[in-house]
């Protein structure tokens, strides 16, 4: 199984009934299995009995004896093939040599008891962090199987992953070095640092979501479903619609079934079954279990724990387009149209995503950079996901959804879950568009001083902007409009709201009018935040050296 075979064993492999692959020299890796024809995703490339199997955790004397016994029963060809496998462990006797070969090459076999085994063919398959095939023990046929996880082209090497694929590049490389004594130079291990970091972040987010979904009995179910949705999205972006992806679908199925939702339950169960069939085969216990469940969900042990999402299987919508179907499936709310005042956003001084420049490198968004003009993107948080590293979606004033990725030093943990709530609005100073390698364009946020989240919806902020610009800015003659009655007067004769300092009033009556009929009763507490007030009063066209939160330094019109 390991890069760098010591002996030519192609004779053994060519005995195989299949013409799908050949044992060949692979540049830099010794021998490996190479596809001889197009192998579509889901194809069973091989299935074979274990040559030597060893339960894990067995007492070492007994284990060595068991291995020796099995080696003795091998045919000469099998024995030669076994001995030609790589061994990274030093040895000075036969049992130690056999053990070293097993330890270097064994693949997982059955779970109960937890066993590892030598497979003549599968153990020849080299590692790649972006493996195109999956090895799995199948208890039903008592054989190890290898399935194509994606389409494999003729001449392409067939690869599996020797390490848990959700590890960062650094961790994978260390594990491969420690356990198999080679340095992986696969496509993923050779990515430029920024691209590799992007991948590692997504891997970390998947793990972080695992921790969040583990709390599902104390988390609102809709929230947990959103976590599973995000996990599946991350897996897709990483191009890994395999084990973890199927598990997220299974968990989503269990969750909706527990709440009586048989329609969604069937879709999730069918999708999970389809992934298991692809990567482990339709005869694998897992694929069969989910096929069976998909047919009769009410047999599921968690069915009806609550009936709060009650649907019947025949309620799967048939008429929806793909996007709408996914929104239905994951119970993702149709984004409500922003209740914007009619004269917006043309009058607003804030930016939408489409208005932003592209960033040319990671450093262009750094705070304090000298710039002539500044701008501010506003976006309402549309999902309640507090994952690490932080990333969530915002909706801008043109109705576009944009992912906001935290590349700050603390990767988003400088904010608390209370600050990052659906319906709150993020203001990003001098934001720029970033083209991510994985996933849609968005904001790559680096400097914590360039972001502030306000506990208001985008529509509320845009409505407040109009009021503040209309009533907080003095006229040319120094007069101010009364926030209550609209009449202009000299500020000396007026009263100012003592709490937020935003509005002026002719008298007590006008203040009462502003308080109730102009909703200042609700708005005042938000306008007490000088950052929000300043955000409305910044002259974005004026040349200023730098801008950042807190914005108090901005000259306020008094
Ligand atoms: Zn690699
Ligand atoms: Zn008045
Ligand atoms: Zn006030």
Coordinates of C-alpha atoms and ligand atoms in Angstrom, one line a residue:
X1 CA 0.0 0.0 0.0
X2 CA 2.9 2.4 0.6
X3 CA 4.8 4.5 -1.8
X4 CA 8.1 2.9 -2.8
X5 CA 7.5 -0.9 -3.3
X6 CA 10.7 -3.0 -3.1
X7 CA 9.8 -5.7 -5.6
X8 CA 7.8 -6.1 -8.9
X9 CA 4.6 -7.9 -8.1
X10 CA 2.7 -7.0 -11.3
X11 CA 2.3 -10.7 -12.0
X12 CA 0.1 -11.1 -9.0
X13 CA -2.1 -8.1 -9.9
X14 CA -2.5 -9.1 -13.5
X15 CA -4.1 -12.3 -12.3
X16 CA -7.0 -10.2 -11.1
X17 CA -10.2 -10.7 -13.2
X18 CA -10.5 -7.0 -13.8
X19 CA -9.0 -4.9 -16.5
X20 CA -9.9 -1.6 -14.7
X21 CA -6.4 -1.1 -13.4
X22 CA -2.8 -2.2 -13.5
X23 CA 0.0 -2.2 -11.0
X24 CA 2.5 0.3 -12.5
X25 CA 5.3 2.6 -11.6
X26 CA 4.0 5.9 -10.5
X27 CA 6.5 8.8 -10.6
X28 CA 7.8 9.6 -7.2
X29 CA 5.7 6.9 -5.5
X30 CA 7.1 3.5 -6.5
X31 CA 4.3 1.2 -7.6
X32 CA 0.6 2.1 -7.6
X33 CA -2.7 1.1 -9.2
X34 CA -3.4 3.0 -12.4
X35 CA -6.8 3.1 -14.1
X36 CA -6.7 1.4 -17.6
X37 CA -10.1 2.8 -18.5
X38 CA -12.6 5.5 -17.5
X39 CA -14.0 4.5 -14.1
X40 CA -17.2 6.4 -13.2
X41 CA -18.0 7.6 -9.7
X42 CA -19.6 4.8 -7.7
X43 CA -17.9 1.9 -9.6
X44 CA -16.7 -1.0 -7.4
X45 CA -13.0 -1.2 -8.5
X46 CA -12.3 -4.3 -6.5
X47 CA -13.5 -6.5 -3.7
X48 CA -11.2 -9.0 -2.0
X49 CA -10.9 -11.2 1.0
X50 CA -8.4 -10.2 3.7
X51 CA -5.1 -12.1 3.3
X52 CA -4.0 -11.6 7.0
X53 CA -6.3 -10.0 9.6
X54 CA -5.4 -9.0 13.1
X55 CA -7.8 -7.7 15.8
X56 CA -6.5 -4.5 17.2
X57 CA -5.4 -4.3 20.8
X58 CA -4.4 -7.9 20.9
X59 CA -1.7 -8.9 23.4
X60 CA 1.5 -8.7 21.4
X61 CA 2.8 -12.2 21.8
X62 CA -0.5 -13.7 20.7
X63 CA -0.8 -11.2 17.8
X64 CA 2.7 -12.1 16.4
X65 CA 1.8 -15.7 16.7
X66 CA -1.5 -15.1 14.8
X67 CA 0.3 -13.3 12.0
X68 CA 2.9 -16.0 11.6
X69 CA 0.2 -18.7 11.5
X70 CA -1.6 -16.8 8.7
X71 CA 1.6 -16.1 6.7
X72 CA 2.4 -19.9 6.8
X73 CA -0.9 -20.7 5.2
X74 CA -0.3 -18.4 2.2
X75 CA 0.5 -19.7 -1.2
X76 CA 4.0 -19.0 -2.5
X77 CA 2.7 -16.1 -4.8
X78 CA 0.7 -14.6 -1.9
X79 CA 3.7 -14.9 0.4
X80 CA 6.0 -13.3 -2.1
X81 CA 3.5 -10.5 -2.6
X82 CA 3.2 -10.0 1.1
X83 CA 6.9 -9.9 1.7
X84 CA 7.3 -7.4 -1.2
X85 CA 5.2 -4.9 0.6
X86 CA 6.9 -1.9 2.2
X87 CA 8.1 -2.1 5.8
X88 CA 9.1 1.1 7.6
X89 CA 9.9 -0.7 10.8
X90 CA 13.3 -2.2 11.6
X91 CA 13.3 -6.0 12.3
X92 CA 15.8 -8.7 13.1
X93 CA 13.6 -11.8 12.9
X94 CA 10.7 -13.1 10.8
X95 CA 7.8 -12.3 13.3
X96 CA 9.1 -8.8 13.6
X97 CA 9.4 -8.5 9.8
X98 CA 5.8 -9.7 9.3
X99 CA 4.5 -7.4 12.0
X100 CA 6.3 -4.4 10.4
X101 CA 4.7 -5.2 7.1
X102 CA 1.3 -5.4 8.7
X103 CA 1.8 -2.2 10.6
X104 CA 2.9 -0.4 7.5
X105 CA 0.3 -1.6 5.1
X106 CA -2.8 -2.8 7.0
X107 CA -6.2 -1.3 6.2
X108 CA -9.3 -1.3 8.5
X109 CA -11.4 -4.4 8.2
X110 CA -14.4 -5.3 10.4
X111 CA -15.5 -3.1 13.3
X112 CA -16.4 -5.9 15.7
X113 CA -13.8 -6.9 16.8
X114 CA -11.9 -3.8 15.5
X115 CA -9.6 -5.5 13.0
X116 CA -7.0 -4.4 10.5
X117 CA -6.0 -6.5 7.6
X118 CA -3.6 -7.0 4.7
X119 CA -5.4 -7.0 1.3
X120 CA -3.2 -8.0 -1.6
X121 CA -4.6 -5.5 -4.1
X122 CA -6.0 -2.6 -1.9
X123 CA -2.8 -2.4 0.1
X124 CA -1.0 -1.5 -3.2
X125 CA -3.1 1.7 -3.5
X126 CA -1.2 4.8 -2.7
X127 CA -2.3 7.7 -0.6
X128 CA -3.5 11.1 -1.9
X129 CA -5.1 13.7 0.3
X130 CA -7.6 14.3 -2.5
X131 CA -8.2 10.6 -3.0
X132 CA -10.4 9.5 -5.8
X133 CA -11.3 6.1 -4.3
X134 CA -12.5 4.8 -0.9
X135 CA -11.5 1.5 0.8
X136 CA -14.1 0.0 3.1
X137 CA -14.7 -3.3 4.8
X138 CA -18.1 -4.8 3.8
X139 CA -19.4 -7.0 6.5
X140 CA -22.2 -8.5 4.3
X141 CA -19.8 -9.9 1.8
X142 CA -16.9 -10.2 4.2
X143 CA -14.6 -8.5 1.8
X144 CA -12.7 -5.2 1.6
X145 CA -14.0 -3.0 -1.3
X146 CA -12.6 -0.1 -3.2
X147 CA -15.1 2.3 -4.9
X148 CA -14.4 5.3 -7.2
X149 CA -15.4 8.4 -5.2
X150 CA -15.2 10.5 -8.3
X151 CA -14.8 9.8 -12.0
X152 CA -11.3 8.4 -12.7
X153 CA -9.7 8.9 -16.1
X154 CA -7.7 6.3 -18.0
X155 CA -4.0 6.6 -16.9
X156 CA -5.0 8.3 -13.6
X157 CA -3.6 6.7 -10.4
X158 CA -6.3 5.2 -8.1
X159 CA -5.7 6.6 -4.6
X160 CA -7.2 6.4 -1.1
X161 CA -6.6 8.5 2.0
X162 CA -4.5 6.9 4.7
X163 CA -5.4 9.7 7.2
X164 CA -8.7 11.2 8.4
X165 CA -9.5 13.7 5.6
X166 CA -10.7 16.4 7.9
X167 CA -7.3 17.2 9.2
X168 CA -5.4 20.3 8.3
X169 CA -2.5 20.1 5.8
X170 CA 0.1 20.3 8.6
X171 CA -1.6 17.6 10.7
X172 CA -2.0 15.3 7.6
X173 CA 1.6 15.7 6.7
X174 CA 2.8 14.9 10.2
X175 CA 0.6 11.8 10.5
X176 CA 1.8 10.5 7.1
X177 CA 5.4 11.1 8.0
X178 CA 5.0 9.5 11.5
X179 CA 3.0 6.5 10.5
X180 CA 4.1 5.8 6.9
X181 CA 7.4 7.6 6.6
X182 CA 6.7 9.7 3.5
X183 CA 6.1 13.3 2.7
X184 CA 2.9 13.8 0.8
X185 CA 3.3 16.0 -2.3
X186 CA -0.2 15.6 -3.6
X187 CA -2.1 18.5 -5.2
X188 CA -3.6 19.6 -1.9
X189 CA -0.3 19.5 -0.1
X190 CA 1.2 21.6 -2.9
X191 CA -1.4 24.4 -2.9
X192 CA -0.2 27.9 -2.3
X193 CA -0.4 28.9 1.4
X194 CA -3.5 31.1 1.0
X195 CA -5.4 28.5 -0.8
X196 CA -4.4 25.8 1.6
X197 CA -5.5 28.1 4.5
X198 CA -8.9 28.5 2.9
X199 CA -9.3 24.7 2.8
X200 CA -8.1 24.2 6.3
X201 CA -10.6 26.8 7.6
X202 CA -13.4 24.9 6.0
X203 CA -12.2 21.7 7.6
X204 CA -12.0 23.4 10.9
X205 CA -15.5 24.8 10.5
X206 CA -16.8 21.3 9.8
X207 CA -15.3 20.1 13.1
X208 CA -16.6 23.1 14.9
X209 CA -20.1 22.3 13.5
X210 CA -19.7 18.7 14.8
X211 CA -19.3 20.2 18.3
X212 CA -22.4 22.4 17.8
X213 CA -24.6 19.6 16.5
X214 CA -23.5 17.4 19.4
X215 CA -25.6 19.8 21.5
X216 CA -28.7 19.2 19.5
X217 CA -30.8 18.1 22.4
X218 CA -30.5 21.6 23.9
X219 CA -30.5 23.5 20.6
X220 CA -33.6 24.5 18.7
X221 CA -34.0 21.9 15.9
X222 CA -34.1 24.5 13.2
X223 CA -30.7 25.7 14.3
X224 CA -29.3 22.2 14.3
X225 CA -30.7 21.6 10.8
X226 CA -28.9 24.9 9.7
X227 CA -25.7 23.4 11.1
X228 CA -26.1 20.2 9.1
X229 CA -26.9 22.4 6.0
X230 CA -23.7 24.4 6.5
X231 CA -21.7 21.2 6.9
X232 CA -23.0 19.7 3.7
X233 CA -22.3 23.0 1.9
X234 CA -18.7 22.9 3.3
X235 CA -18.2 19.3 2.2
X236 CA -19.4 20.2 -1.3
X237 CA -17.2 23.2 -1.5
X238 CA -14.3 21.0 -0.5
X239 CA -15.3 18.4 -3.2
X240 CA -15.7 15.7 -0.5
X241 CA -19.2 14.4 -0.9
X242 CA -18.3 11.1 0.9
X243 CA -18.4 9.8 4.4
X244 CA -18.8 13.0 6.4
X245 CA -21.3 14.3 3.9
X246 CA -23.4 11.2 4.1
X247 CA -23.2 11.3 7.9
X248 CA -24.5 14.9 7.9
X249 CA -27.4 13.8 5.7
X250 CA -28.1 10.9 8.1
X251 CA -28.2 13.2 11.0
X252 CA -30.4 15.6 9.2
X253 CA -32.7 12.7 8.5
X254 CA -32.8 11.6 12.1
X255 CA -33.5 15.2 13.2
X256 CA -36.4 15.8 10.9
X257 CA -37.9 12.3 11.5
X258 CA -37.7 12.9 15.3
X259 CA -40.0 15.9 14.7
X260 CA -42.4 14.0 12.6
X261 CA -41.3 15.4 9.2
X262 CA -41.5 12.3 7.0
X263 CA -41.3 14.2 3.7
X264 CA -37.9 15.7 4.4
X265 CA -36.9 12.6 6.2
X266 CA -37.4 10.6 3.1
X267 CA -35.3 13.0 1.0
X268 CA -32.4 13.0 3.5
X269 CA -32.5 9.2 3.9
X270 CA -32.5 8.6 0.2
X271 CA -29.6 11.0 -0.3
X272 CA -27.6 9.3 2.5
X273 CA -28.4 5.9 1.0
X274 CA -27.2 7.1 -2.4
X275 CA -23.9 8.3 -1.0
X276 CA -23.3 5.1 0.9
X277 CA -24.1 3.1 -2.3
X278 CA -21.7 5.2 -4.2
X279 CA -18.7 4.9 -1.9
X280 CA -19.4 1.6 -0.1
X281 CA -21.7 -0.3 -2.5
X282 CA -25.4 -1.1 -2.5
X283 CA -24.6 -4.4 -0.7
X284 CA -23.0 -2.5 2.2
X285 CA -24.8 -2.6 5.6
X286 CA -25.0 1.1 5.8
X287 CA -26.5 1.6 2.3
X288 CA -29.0 -1.2 3.0
X289 CA -30.0 0.3 6.3
X290 CA -30.7 3.7 4.8
X291 CA -32.5 2.3 1.8
X292 CA -34.8 0.4 4.2
X293 CA -35.3 3.5 6.4
X294 CA -36.1 5.7 3.4
X295 CA -38.9 3.2 2.5
X296 CA -40.4 3.2 6.0
X297 CA -39.3 6.1 8.1
X298 CA -41.9 5.6 10.9
X299 CA -39.8 2.5 11.8
X300 CA -37.0 4.9 12.8
X301 CA -36.4 4.7 16.6
X302 CA -36.7 8.5 17.0
X303 CA -39.8 8.9 14.9
X304 CA -42.4 11.1 16.6
X305 CA -40.3 12.3 19.5
X306 CA -42.2 15.5 18.7
X307 CA -44.6 16.1 15.8
X308 CA -43.9 19.8 15.5
X309 CA -42.6 19.4 11.9
X310 CA -45.3 16.9 11.0
X311 CA -45.5 16.1 7.3
X312 CA -46.5 13.0 5.3
X313 CA -44.1 11.4 2.8
X314 CA -46.3 12.4 -0.1
X315 CA -45.8 16.1 0.9
X316 CA -42.4 16.3 -0.9
X317 CA -42.9 19.2 -3.2
X318 CA -42.7 18.2 -6.9
X319 CA -42.9 21.6 -8.6
X320 CA -40.0 23.5 -7.1
X321 CA -36.8 24.4 -8.9
X322 CA -33.5 23.1 -7.5
X323 CA -32.7 26.2 -5.3
X324 CA -36.2 26.4 -4.0
X325 CA -36.2 22.7 -3.3
X326 CA -33.0 23.0 -1.2
X327 CA -34.6 25.9 0.6
X328 CA -37.7 23.8 1.4
X329 CA -35.6 20.8 2.3
X330 CA -33.3 22.6 4.8
X331 CA -36.2 24.8 6.0
X332 CA -34.2 27.8 5.0
X333 CA -36.5 30.8 5.1
X334 CA -37.2 32.4 1.8
X335 CA -35.4 35.7 2.3
X336 CA -38.0 38.2 3.0
X337 CA -37.9 41.2 0.8
X338 CA -36.3 44.0 2.7
X339 CA -38.9 46.4 3.8
X340 CA -37.1 49.4 2.4
X341 CA -38.5 52.9 2.3
X342 CA -39.5 53.6 -1.3
X343 CA -36.8 56.2 -1.9
X344 CA -34.0 53.8 -1.0
X345 CA -31.4 52.7 -1.6
X346 CA -30.6 55.5 -4.2
X347 CA -30.4 58.0 -1.3
X348 CA -28.4 55.9 1.0
X349 CA -24.7 56.7 1.4
X350 CA -23.9 53.0 2.2
X351 CA -22.6 50.5 -0.3
X352 CA -23.9 47.2 -1.5
X353 CA -21.6 44.3 -2.6
X354 CA -21.9 45.3 -6.2
X355 CA -20.5 48.7 -5.5
X356 CA -17.3 47.4 -3.9
X357 CA -13.9 47.3 -5.6
X358 CA -12.0 44.0 -5.9
X359 CA -9.2 43.5 -3.5
X360 CA -6.0 42.7 -5.0
X361 CA -4.2 41.1 -2.0
X362 CA -4.8 40.3 1.6
X363 CA -3.3 43.5 2.9
X364 CA -5.6 46.0 1.1
X365 CA -8.3 45.9 3.7
X366 CA -5.9 46.6 6.6
X367 CA -7.3 49.4 8.9
X368 CA -5.5 52.7 9.0
X369 CA -4.3 52.4 5.5
X370 CA -4.1 55.8 3.9
X371 CA -7.0 56.2 1.4
X372 CA -8.6 59.1 -0.2
X373 CA -12.2 57.9 0.0
X374 CA -13.9 55.5 2.3
X375 CA -17.1 53.6 2.1
X376 CA -19.2 51.3 4.2
X377 CA -20.9 48.0 3.2
X378 CA -24.0 47.2 5.2
X379 CA -25.4 43.7 5.3
X380 CA -28.0 42.0 7.5
X381 CA -27.0 38.6 9.0
X382 CA -29.2 36.0 7.4
X383 CA -28.1 32.9 9.4
X384 CA -27.5 32.1 13.0
X385 CA -24.3 30.3 12.7
X386 CA -21.5 30.8 15.1
X387 CA -18.8 28.6 13.8
X388 CA -15.1 28.7 14.2
X389 CA -13.4 30.2 12.1
X390 CA -16.3 32.5 11.9
X391 CA -18.1 32.8 8.6
X392 CA -21.7 33.8 8.0
X393 CA -23.9 35.1 5.2
X394 CA -25.1 38.7 5.0
X395 CA -27.7 40.2 2.7
X396 CA -26.8 43.6 1.3
X397 CA -29.2 46.4 0.4
X398 CA -29.6 45.1 -3.2
X399 CA -30.8 41.8 -1.8
X400 CA -27.6 39.9 -2.6
X401 CA -26.3 37.2 -0.2
X402 CA -22.6 37.5 0.5
X403 CA -20.4 35.3 2.7
X404 CA -18.3 37.2 5.2
X405 CA -15.2 35.2 6.2
X406 CA -13.2 36.2 9.3
X407 CA -9.5 36.2 8.7
X408 CA -8.8 38.3 11.8
X409 CA -6.1 37.2 14.2
X410 CA -8.7 35.5 16.4
X411 CA -10.7 34.3 13.4
X412 CA -14.0 35.7 14.6
X413 CA -13.7 34.7 18.3
X414 CA -13.2 38.4 19.1
X415 CA -17.0 38.5 18.7
X416 CA -19.5 36.7 20.9
X417 CA -22.5 34.6 19.8
X418 CA -24.7 37.4 21.2
X419 CA -23.3 39.8 18.7
X420 CA -23.7 37.6 15.7
X421 CA -27.5 37.1 15.4
X422 CA -29.7 36.7 12.5
X423 CA -31.4 40.0 11.7
X424 CA -28.5 42.2 13.0
X425 CA -26.6 44.3 10.6
X426 CA -22.9 44.4 9.9
X427 CA -21.1 47.5 8.8
X428 CA -17.8 46.8 7.1
X429 CA -15.6 49.8 6.5
X430 CA -13.7 50.0 3.2
X431 CA -14.9 46.5 2.3
X432 CA -13.7 44.9 -0.9
X433 CA -14.8 41.9 -3.0
X434 CA -12.7 38.8 -2.6
X435 CA -12.6 35.9 -5.0
X436 CA -12.3 32.8 -2.9
X437 CA -11.0 29.6 -4.4
X438 CA -13.7 27.6 -2.8
X439 CA -17.2 29.0 -2.8
X440 CA -18.7 32.2 -4.0
X441 CA -17.1 35.7 -3.9
X442 CA -17.4 37.5 -0.6
X443 CA -15.7 39.6 2.0
X444 CA -12.3 38.5 3.5
X445 CA -12.3 40.4 6.7
X446 CA -8.9 40.9 8.5
X447 CA -8.9 43.9 10.7
X448 CA -11.3 43.8 13.7
X449 CA -11.5 47.6 13.8
X450 CA -13.2 47.6 10.4
X451 CA -16.3 45.9 11.4
X452 CA -19.2 46.6 13.8
X453 CA -22.4 44.8 14.2
X454 CA -25.5 46.7 15.2
X455 CA -28.6 45.1 16.8
X456 CA -30.9 46.4 14.1
X457 CA -32.1 45.1 10.8
X458 CA -30.8 46.6 7.6
X459 CA -34.2 48.1 6.9
X460 CA -34.2 49.7 10.3
X461 CA -30.8 51.2 9.8
X462 CA -31.6 52.5 6.4
X463 CA -34.8 54.1 7.8
X464 CA -32.8 55.7 10.6
X465 CA -30.3 57.0 8.2
X466 CA -33.0 59.0 6.5
X467 CA -34.2 60.5 9.8
X468 CA -30.7 61.3 11.0
X469 CA -29.6 62.9 7.8
X470 CA -32.8 64.9 7.6
X471 CA -33.0 66.0 11.2
X472 CA -29.5 65.9 12.6
X473 CA -27.6 68.0 10.1
X474 CA -27.8 71.8 10.5
X475 CA -28.9 74.0 7.6
X476 CA -26.7 76.6 6.0
X477 CA -28.1 79.3 8.2
X478 CA -27.3 77.2 11.3
X479 CA -31.0 76.5 11.8
X480 CA -32.1 73.0 12.6
X481 CA -35.3 71.2 11.8
X482 CA -37.4 70.1 14.7
X483 CA -37.7 66.3 14.7
X484 CA -41.2 66.6 16.0
X485 CA -42.9 69.2 13.8
X486 CA -40.3 69.8 11.1
X487 CA -40.1 73.6 11.5
X488 CA -36.7 75.1 11.3
X489 CA -35.4 77.1 14.3
X490 CA -32.2 78.3 15.8
X491 CA -30.6 75.6 18.0
X492 CA -30.3 78.0 20.9
X493 CA -34.0 78.1 21.3
X494 CA -34.4 74.3 20.9
X495 CA -34.1 71.3 23.1
X496 CA -32.0 68.3 22.2
X497 CA -32.7 64.7 23.1
X498 CA -30.4 64.3 26.1
X499 CA -30.0 60.6 25.6
X500 CA -28.9 60.2 22.0
X501 CA -28.0 63.8 21.1
X502 CA -29.3 63.2 17.6
X503 CA -32.5 65.3 17.4
X504 CA -33.6 68.8 18.3
X505 CA -37.1 69.9 19.3
X506 CA -39.0 73.2 19.6
X507 CA -40.4 72.2 22.9
X508 CA -41.7 69.4 25.1
X509 CA -44.7 68.8 22.9
X510 CA -42.6 68.4 19.8
X511 CA -40.3 66.0 21.8
X512 CA -43.4 64.0 22.8
X513 CA -44.5 63.9 19.1
X514 CA -41.0 62.7 18.0
X515 CA -41.0 60.2 20.8
X516 CA -44.3 58.5 19.8
X517 CA -45.3 59.3 16.3
X518 CA -41.7 59.2 14.9
X519 CA -40.8 56.2 16.8
X520 CA -37.9 57.8 18.7
X521 CA -39.1 55.9 21.7
X522 CA -37.7 52.8 20.0
X523 CA -34.8 54.3 18.1
X524 CA -33.2 56.5 20.8
X525 CA -31.4 53.6 22.5
X526 CA -29.7 52.6 19.3
X527 CA -28.8 56.2 18.4
X528 CA -27.1 56.4 21.8
X529 CA -24.3 54.4 20.1
X530 CA -22.0 57.1 18.8
X531 CA -20.7 54.7 16.2
X532 CA -24.2 54.3 14.6
X533 CA -24.7 58.1 14.7
X534 CA -21.3 58.7 13.2
X535 CA -21.9 56.2 10.5
X536 CA -24.9 58.2 9.3
X537 CA -23.0 61.5 9.5
X538 CA -19.7 60.6 7.9
X539 CA -19.1 62.5 4.7
X540 CA -18.0 59.5 2.7
X541 CA -16.8 61.7 -0.2
X542 CA -14.5 63.8 1.9
X543 CA -10.9 62.9 1.8
X544 CA -9.7 61.4 5.1
X545 CA -6.6 59.5 6.0
X546 CA -8.1 56.5 7.7
X547 CA -11.3 55.3 9.1
X548 CA -12.0 52.6 11.7
X549 CA -14.3 51.7 14.6
X550 CA -14.8 53.3 17.1
X551 CA -15.9 56.1 14.8
X552 CA -16.0 58.9 17.5
X553 CA -13.1 60.6 15.9
X554 CA -15.4 61.5 13.0
X555 CA -16.4 65.1 13.2
X556 CA -20.0 65.2 14.3
X557 CA -22.3 68.0 13.2
X558 CA -23.3 69.7 16.4
Ligands
LIG1 ZN1 -1.3 15.4 0.5
LIG2 ZN1 -41.2 71.4 16.7
LIG3 ZN1 -32.8 60.3 21.6

